[in-house]
Short mmCIF file of N, CA and C in Angstrom, two decimals:
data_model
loop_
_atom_site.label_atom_id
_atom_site.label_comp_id
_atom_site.label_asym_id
_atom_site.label_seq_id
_atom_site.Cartn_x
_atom_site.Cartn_y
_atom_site.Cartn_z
N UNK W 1 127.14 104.65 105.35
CA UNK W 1 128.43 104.41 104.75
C UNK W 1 129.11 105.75 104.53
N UNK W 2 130.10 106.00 105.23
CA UNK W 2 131.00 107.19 105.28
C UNK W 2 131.30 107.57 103.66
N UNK W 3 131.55 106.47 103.07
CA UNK W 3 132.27 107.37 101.31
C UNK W 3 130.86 107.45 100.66
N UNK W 4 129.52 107.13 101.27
CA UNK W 4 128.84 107.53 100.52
C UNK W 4 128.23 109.36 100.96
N UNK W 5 128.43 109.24 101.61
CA UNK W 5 127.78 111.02 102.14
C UNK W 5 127.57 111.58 101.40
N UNK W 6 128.57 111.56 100.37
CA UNK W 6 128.75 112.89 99.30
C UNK W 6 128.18 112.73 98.43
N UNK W 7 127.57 111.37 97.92
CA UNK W 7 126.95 111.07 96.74
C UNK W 7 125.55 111.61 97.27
N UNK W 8 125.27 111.22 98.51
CA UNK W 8 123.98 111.01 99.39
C UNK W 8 123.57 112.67 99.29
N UNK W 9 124.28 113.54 99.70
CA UNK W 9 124.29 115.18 99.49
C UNK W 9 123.99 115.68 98.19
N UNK W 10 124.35 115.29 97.45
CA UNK W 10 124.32 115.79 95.86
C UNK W 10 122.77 115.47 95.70
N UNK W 11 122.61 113.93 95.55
CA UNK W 11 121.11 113.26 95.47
C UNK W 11 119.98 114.30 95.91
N UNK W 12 120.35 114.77 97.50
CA UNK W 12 119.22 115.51 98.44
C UNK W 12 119.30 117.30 97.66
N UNK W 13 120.29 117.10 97.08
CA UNK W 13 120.49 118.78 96.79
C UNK W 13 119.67 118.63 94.95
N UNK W 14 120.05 118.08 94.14
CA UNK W 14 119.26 117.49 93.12
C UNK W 14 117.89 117.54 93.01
N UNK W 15 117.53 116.68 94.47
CA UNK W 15 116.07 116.73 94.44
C UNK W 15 115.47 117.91 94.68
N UNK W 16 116.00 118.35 95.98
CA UNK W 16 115.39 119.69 96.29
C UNK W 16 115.40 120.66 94.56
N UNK W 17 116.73 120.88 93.88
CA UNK W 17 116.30 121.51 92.93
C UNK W 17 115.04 121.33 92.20
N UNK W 18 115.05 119.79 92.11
CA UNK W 18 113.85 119.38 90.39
C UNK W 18 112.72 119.40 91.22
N UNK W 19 112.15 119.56 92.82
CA UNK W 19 111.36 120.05 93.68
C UNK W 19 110.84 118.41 93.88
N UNK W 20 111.63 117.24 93.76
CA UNK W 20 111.21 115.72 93.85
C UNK W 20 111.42 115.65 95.44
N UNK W 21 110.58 115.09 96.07
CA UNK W 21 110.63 114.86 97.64
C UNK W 21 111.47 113.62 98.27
N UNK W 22 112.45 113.33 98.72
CA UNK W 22 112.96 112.48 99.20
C UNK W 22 112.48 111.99 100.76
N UNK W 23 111.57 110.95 101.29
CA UNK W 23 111.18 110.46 102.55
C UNK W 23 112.08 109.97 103.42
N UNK W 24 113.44 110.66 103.98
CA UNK W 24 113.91 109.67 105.03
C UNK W 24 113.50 109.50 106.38
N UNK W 25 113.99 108.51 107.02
CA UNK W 25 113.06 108.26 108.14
C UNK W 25 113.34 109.64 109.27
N UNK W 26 112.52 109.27 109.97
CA UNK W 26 112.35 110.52 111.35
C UNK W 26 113.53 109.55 112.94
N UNK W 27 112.71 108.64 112.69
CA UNK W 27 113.53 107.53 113.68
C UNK W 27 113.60 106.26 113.23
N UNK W 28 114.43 105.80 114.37
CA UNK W 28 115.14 104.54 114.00
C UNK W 28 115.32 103.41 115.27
N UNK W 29 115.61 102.15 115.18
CA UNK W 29 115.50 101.35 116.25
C UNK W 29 117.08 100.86 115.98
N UNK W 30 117.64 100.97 117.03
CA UNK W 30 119.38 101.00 117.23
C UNK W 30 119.89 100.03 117.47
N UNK W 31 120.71 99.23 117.81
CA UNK W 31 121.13 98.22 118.48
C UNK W 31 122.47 98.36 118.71
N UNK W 32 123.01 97.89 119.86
CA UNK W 32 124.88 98.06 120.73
C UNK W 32 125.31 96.66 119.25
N UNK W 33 124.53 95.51 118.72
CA UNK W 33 125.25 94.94 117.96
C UNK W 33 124.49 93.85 117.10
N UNK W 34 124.79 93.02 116.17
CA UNK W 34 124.29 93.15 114.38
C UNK W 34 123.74 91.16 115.61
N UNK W 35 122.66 91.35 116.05
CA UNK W 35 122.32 90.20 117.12
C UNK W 35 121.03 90.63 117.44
N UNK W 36 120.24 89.47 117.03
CA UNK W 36 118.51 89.73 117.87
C UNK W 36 118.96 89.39 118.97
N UNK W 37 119.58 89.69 120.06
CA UNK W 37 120.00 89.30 121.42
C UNK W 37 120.36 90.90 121.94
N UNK W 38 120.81 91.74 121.01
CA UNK W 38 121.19 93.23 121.36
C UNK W 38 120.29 93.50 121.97
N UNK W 39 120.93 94.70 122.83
CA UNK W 39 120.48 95.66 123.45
C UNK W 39 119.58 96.81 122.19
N UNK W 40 118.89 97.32 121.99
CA UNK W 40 117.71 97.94 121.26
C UNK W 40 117.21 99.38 122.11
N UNK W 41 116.92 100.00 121.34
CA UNK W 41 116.19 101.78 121.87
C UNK W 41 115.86 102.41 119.93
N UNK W 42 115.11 103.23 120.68
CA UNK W 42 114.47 104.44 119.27
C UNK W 42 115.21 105.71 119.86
N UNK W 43 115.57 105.86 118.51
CA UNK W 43 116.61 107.56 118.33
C UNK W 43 116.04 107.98 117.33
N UNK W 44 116.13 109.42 117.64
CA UNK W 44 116.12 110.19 116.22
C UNK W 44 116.94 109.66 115.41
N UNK W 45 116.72 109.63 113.97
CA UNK W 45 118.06 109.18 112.61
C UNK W 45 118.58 110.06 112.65
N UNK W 46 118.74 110.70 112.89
CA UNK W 46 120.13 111.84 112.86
C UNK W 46 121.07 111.98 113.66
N UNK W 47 120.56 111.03 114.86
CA UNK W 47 120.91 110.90 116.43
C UNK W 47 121.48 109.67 117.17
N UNK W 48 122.63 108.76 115.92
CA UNK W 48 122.77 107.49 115.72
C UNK W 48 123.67 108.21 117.00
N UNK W 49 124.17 107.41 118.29
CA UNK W 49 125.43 107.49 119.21
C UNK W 49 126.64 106.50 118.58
N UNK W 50 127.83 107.24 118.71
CA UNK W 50 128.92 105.47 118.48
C UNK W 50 128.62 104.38 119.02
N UNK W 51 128.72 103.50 118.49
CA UNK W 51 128.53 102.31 118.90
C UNK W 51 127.43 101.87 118.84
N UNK W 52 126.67 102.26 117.90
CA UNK W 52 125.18 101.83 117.64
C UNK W 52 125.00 101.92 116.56
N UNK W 53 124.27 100.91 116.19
CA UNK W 53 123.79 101.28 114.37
C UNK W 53 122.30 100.66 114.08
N UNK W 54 121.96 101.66 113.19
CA UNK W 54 120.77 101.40 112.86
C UNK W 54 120.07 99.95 111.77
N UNK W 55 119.36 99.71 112.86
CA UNK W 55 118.91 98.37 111.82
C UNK W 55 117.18 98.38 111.44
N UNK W 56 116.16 99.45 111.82
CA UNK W 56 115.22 99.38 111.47
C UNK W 56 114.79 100.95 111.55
N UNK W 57 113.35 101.14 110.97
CA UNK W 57 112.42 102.35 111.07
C UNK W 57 111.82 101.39 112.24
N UNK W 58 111.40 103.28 112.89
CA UNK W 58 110.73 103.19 113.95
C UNK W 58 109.36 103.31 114.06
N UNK W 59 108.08 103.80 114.46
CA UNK W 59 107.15 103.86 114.76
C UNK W 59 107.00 105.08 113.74
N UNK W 60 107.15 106.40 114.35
CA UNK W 60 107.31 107.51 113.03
C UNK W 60 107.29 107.95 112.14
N UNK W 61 108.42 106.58 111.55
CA UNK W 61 109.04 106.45 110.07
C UNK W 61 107.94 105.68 109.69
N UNK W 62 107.56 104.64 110.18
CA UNK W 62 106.77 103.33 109.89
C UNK W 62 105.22 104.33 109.28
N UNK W 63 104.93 105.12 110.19
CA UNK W 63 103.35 105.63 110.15
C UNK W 63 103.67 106.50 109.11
N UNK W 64 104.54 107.53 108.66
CA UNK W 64 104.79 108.45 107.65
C UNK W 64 104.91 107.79 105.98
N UNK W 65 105.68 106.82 106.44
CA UNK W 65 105.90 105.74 104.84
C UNK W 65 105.19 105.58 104.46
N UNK W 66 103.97 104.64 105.47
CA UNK W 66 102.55 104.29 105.14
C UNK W 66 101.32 104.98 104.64
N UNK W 67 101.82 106.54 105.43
CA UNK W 67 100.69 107.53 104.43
C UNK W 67 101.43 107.77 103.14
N UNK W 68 102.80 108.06 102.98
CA UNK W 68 102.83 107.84 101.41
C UNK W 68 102.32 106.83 100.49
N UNK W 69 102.96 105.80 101.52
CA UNK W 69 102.33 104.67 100.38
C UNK W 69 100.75 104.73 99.46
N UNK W 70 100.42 105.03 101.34
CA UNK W 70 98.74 105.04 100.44
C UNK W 70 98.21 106.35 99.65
N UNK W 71 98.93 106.70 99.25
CA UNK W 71 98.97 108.23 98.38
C UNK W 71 99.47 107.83 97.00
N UNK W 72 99.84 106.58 96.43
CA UNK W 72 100.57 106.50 95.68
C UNK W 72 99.63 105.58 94.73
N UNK W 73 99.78 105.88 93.37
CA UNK W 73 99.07 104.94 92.30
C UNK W 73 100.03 103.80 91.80
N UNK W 74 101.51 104.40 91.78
CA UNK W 74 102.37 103.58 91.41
C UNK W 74 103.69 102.99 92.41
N UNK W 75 103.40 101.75 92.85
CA UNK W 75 104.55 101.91 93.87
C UNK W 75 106.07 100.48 93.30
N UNK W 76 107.14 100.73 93.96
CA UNK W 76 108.20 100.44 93.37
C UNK W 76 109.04 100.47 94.57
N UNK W 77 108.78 99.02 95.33
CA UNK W 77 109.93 98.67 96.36
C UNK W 77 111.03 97.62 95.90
N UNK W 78 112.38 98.50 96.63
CA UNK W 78 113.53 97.51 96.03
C UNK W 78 114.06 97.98 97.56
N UNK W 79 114.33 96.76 98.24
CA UNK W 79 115.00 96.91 99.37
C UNK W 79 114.15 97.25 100.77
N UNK W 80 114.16 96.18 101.80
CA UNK W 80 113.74 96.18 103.21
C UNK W 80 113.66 97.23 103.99
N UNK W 81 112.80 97.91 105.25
CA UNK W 81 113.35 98.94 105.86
C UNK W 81 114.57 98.54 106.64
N UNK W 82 114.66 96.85 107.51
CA UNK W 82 115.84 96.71 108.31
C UNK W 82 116.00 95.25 108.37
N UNK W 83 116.65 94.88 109.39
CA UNK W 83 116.91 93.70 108.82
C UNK W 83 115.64 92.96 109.84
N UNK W 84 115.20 92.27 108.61
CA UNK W 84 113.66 91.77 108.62
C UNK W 84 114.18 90.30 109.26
N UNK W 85 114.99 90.33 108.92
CA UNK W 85 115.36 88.39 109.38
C UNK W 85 115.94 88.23 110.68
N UNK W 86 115.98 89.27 111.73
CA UNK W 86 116.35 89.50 112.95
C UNK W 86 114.73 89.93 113.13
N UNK W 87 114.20 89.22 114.15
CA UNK W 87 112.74 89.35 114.86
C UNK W 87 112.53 90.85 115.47
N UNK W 88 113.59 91.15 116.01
CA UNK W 88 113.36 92.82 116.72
C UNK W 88 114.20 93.88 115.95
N UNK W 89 113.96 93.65 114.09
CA UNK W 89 114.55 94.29 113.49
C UNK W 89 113.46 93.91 112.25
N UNK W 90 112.32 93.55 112.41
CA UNK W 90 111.43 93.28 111.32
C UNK W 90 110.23 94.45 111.25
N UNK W 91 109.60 94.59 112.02
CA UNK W 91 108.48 95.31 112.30
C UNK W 91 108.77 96.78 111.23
N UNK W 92 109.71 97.57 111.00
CA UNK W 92 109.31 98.28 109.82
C UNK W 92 108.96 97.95 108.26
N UNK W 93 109.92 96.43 108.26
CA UNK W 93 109.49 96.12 106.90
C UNK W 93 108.39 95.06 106.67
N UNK W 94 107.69 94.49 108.31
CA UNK W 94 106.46 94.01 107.94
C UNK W 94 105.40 95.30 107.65
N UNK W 95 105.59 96.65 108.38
CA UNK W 95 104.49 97.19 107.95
C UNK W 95 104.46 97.64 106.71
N UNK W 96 105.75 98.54 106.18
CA UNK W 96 105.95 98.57 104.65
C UNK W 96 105.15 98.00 104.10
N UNK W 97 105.37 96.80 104.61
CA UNK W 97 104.81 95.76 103.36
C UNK W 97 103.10 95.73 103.45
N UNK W 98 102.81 95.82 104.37
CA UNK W 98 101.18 95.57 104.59
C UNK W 98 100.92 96.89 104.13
N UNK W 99 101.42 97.81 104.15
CA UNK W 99 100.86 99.15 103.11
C UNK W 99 100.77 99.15 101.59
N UNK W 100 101.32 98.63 101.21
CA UNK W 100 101.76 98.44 100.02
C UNK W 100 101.15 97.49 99.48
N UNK W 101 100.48 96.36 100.67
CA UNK W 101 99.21 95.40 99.88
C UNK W 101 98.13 96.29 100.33
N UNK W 102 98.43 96.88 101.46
CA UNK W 102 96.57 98.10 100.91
C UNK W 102 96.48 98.27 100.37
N UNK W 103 97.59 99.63 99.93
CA UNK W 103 97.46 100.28 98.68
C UNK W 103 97.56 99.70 97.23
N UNK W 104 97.29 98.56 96.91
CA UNK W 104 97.29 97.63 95.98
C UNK W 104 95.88 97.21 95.81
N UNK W 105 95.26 96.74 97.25
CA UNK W 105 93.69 96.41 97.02
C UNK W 105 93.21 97.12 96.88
N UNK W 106 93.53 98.76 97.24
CA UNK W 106 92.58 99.72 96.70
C UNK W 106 92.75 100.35 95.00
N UNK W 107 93.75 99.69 94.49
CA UNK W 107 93.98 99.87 93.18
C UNK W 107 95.46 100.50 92.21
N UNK W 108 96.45 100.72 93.61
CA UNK W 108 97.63 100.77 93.33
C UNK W 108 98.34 100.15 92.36
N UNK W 109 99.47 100.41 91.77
CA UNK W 109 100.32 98.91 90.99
C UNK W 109 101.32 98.90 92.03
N UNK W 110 101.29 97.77 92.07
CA UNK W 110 102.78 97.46 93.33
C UNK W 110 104.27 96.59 92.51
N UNK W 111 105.42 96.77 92.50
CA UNK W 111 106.25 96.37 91.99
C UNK W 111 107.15 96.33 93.15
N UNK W 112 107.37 94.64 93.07
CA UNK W 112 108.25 94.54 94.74
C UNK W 112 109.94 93.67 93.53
N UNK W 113 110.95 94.36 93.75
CA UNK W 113 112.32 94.06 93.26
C UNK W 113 113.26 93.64 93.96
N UNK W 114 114.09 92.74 93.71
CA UNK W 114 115.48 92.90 94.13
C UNK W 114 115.42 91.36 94.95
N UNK W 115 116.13 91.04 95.69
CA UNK W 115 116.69 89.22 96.51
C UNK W 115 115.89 89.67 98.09
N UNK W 116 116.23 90.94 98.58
CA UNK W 116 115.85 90.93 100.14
C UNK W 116 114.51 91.53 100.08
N UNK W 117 113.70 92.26 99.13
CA UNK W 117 112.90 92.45 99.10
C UNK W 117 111.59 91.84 98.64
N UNK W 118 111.98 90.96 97.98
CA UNK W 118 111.17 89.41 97.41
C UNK W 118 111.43 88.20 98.35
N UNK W 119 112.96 88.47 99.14
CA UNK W 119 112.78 87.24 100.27
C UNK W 119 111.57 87.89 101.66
N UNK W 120 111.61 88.77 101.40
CA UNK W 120 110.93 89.94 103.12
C UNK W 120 109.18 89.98 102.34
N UNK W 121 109.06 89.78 101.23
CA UNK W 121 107.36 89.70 100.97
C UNK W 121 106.95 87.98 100.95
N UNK W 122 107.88 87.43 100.32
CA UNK W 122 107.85 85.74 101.08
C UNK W 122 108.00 85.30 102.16
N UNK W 123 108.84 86.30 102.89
CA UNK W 123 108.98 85.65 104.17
C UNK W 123 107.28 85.71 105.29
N UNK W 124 106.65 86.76 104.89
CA UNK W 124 105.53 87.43 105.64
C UNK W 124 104.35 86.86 104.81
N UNK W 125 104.98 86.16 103.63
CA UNK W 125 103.50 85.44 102.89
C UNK W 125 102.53 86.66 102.52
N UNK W 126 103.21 87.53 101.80
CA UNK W 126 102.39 88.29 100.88
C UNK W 126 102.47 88.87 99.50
N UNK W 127 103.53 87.63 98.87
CA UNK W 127 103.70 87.86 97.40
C UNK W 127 102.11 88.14 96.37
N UNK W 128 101.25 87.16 97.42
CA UNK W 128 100.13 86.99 96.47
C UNK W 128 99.06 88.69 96.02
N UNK W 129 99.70 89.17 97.43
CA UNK W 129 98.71 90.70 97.80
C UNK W 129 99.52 92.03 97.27
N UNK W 130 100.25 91.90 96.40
CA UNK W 130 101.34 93.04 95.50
C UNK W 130 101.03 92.61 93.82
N UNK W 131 101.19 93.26 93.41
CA UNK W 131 101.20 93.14 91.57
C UNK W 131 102.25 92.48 90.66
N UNK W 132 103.42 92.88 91.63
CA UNK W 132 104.20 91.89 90.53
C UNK W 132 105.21 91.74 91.00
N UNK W 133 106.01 90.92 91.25
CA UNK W 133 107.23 90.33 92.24
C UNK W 133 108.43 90.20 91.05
N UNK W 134 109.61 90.90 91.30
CA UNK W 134 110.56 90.58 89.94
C UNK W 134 111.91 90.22 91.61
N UNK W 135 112.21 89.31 90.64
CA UNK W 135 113.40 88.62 91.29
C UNK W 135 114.93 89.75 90.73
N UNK W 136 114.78 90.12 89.90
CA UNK W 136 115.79 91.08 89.34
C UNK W 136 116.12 92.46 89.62
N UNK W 137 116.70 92.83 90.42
CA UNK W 137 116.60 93.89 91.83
C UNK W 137 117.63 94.76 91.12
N UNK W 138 118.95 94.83 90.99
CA UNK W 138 119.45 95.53 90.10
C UNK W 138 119.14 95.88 88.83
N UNK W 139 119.07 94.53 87.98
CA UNK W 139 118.22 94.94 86.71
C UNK W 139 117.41 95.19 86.56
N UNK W 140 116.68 95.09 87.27
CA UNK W 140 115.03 95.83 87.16
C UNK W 140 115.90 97.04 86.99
N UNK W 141 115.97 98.05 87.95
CA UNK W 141 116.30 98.84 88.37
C UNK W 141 116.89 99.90 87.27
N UNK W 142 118.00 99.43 86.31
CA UNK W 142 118.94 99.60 85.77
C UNK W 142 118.09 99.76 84.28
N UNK W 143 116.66 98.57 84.35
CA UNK W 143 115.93 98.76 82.92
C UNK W 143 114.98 99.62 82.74
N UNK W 144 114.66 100.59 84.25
CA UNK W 144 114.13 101.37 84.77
C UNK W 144 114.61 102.86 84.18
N UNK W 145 115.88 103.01 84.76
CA UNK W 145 116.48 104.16 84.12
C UNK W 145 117.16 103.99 82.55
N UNK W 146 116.75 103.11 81.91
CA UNK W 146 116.84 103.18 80.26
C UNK W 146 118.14 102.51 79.77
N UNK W 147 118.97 101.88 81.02
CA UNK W 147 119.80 101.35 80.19
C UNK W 147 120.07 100.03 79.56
N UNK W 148 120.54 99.98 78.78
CA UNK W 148 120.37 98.52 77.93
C UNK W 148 120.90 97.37 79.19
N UNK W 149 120.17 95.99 78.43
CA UNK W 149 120.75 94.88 79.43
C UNK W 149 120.80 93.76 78.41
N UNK W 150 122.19 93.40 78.85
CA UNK W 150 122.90 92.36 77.96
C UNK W 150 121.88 91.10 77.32
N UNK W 151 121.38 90.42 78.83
CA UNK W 151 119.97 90.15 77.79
C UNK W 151 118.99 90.18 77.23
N UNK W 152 118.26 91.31 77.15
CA UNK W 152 117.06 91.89 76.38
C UNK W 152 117.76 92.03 74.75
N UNK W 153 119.14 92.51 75.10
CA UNK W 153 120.14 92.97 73.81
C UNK W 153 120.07 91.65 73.00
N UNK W 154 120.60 90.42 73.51
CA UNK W 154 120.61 88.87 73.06
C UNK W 154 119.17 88.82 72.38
N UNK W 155 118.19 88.92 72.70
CA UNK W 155 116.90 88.31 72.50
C UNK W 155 116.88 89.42 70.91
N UNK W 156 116.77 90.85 71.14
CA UNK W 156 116.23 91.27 70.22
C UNK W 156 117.39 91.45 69.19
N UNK W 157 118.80 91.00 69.46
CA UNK W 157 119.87 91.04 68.51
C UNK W 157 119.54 89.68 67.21
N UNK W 158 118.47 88.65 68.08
CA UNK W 158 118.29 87.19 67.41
C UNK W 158 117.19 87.54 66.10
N UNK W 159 116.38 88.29 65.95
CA UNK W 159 115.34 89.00 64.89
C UNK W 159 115.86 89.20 63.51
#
């Protein structure tokens, strides 16, 4: 998204300061148009051509995620790698996901958030193999970084 760049720059410049690592992908699987019928290829992400847009991680991205994942004690997915509900646009966020139930059986906490990311661990039938499934993808999110939510406010305003 073009008006986001600048937010997107600040974020990467931020992190680099507080020395927090940001993972974006290496490659990507393209398509001429928003159709499991498209035409499809792997590009570098940096290396989108006009007229193409990216709808998944590639092989690369897929194998790099996955060693984070399994590096991780605490994990916290909100959002698909691509679009999972197009067949030749699924394969990064089925593997995501099968990392993330490794790294769970080996003793991870897994926290899967948000509508596409709770529909993409149902869709693959592996709600049961993650720790905790919240349907509340923004608010999670939002109760994450400390800010109040109208109904937690209701409940403990009733005391």
């Amino acid at each position: 998204e073009k008006d986001m760049v600048h937010l997107a720059k600040k974020i990467l410049e931020k992190s680099k300061r507080l020395g927090v690592r940001i993972h974006l992908p290496n490659d990507v699987v393209v398509a001429d148009a928003f159709s499991d019928q498209a035409n499809t290829k792997v590009v570098d992400a940096r290396a989108i051509e006009k007229g193409w847009m990216g709808l998944d991680i590639a092989e690369v991205s897929i194998k790099k995620y996955s060693d984070v994942i399994m590096q991780c004690q605490t994990i916290l997915w909100n959002g698909p790698m691509g679009v999972f509900e197009l067949e030749p646009f699924a394969k990064g966020t089925i593997e995501i996901a099968k990392a993330i139930t490794k790294s769970t059986e080996n003793g991870s906490y897994s926290l899967i958030g948000g509508g596409d990311s709770v529909a993409a661990i149902k869709k693959f039938n592996l709600q049961e193999k993650v720790s905790y499934v919240s349907t509340g993808g923004g608010a999670m999110l939002e109760y994450l970084e400390g800010k109040d939510l109208p109904g937690i406010q209701a409940i403990q305003t009733e005391d």
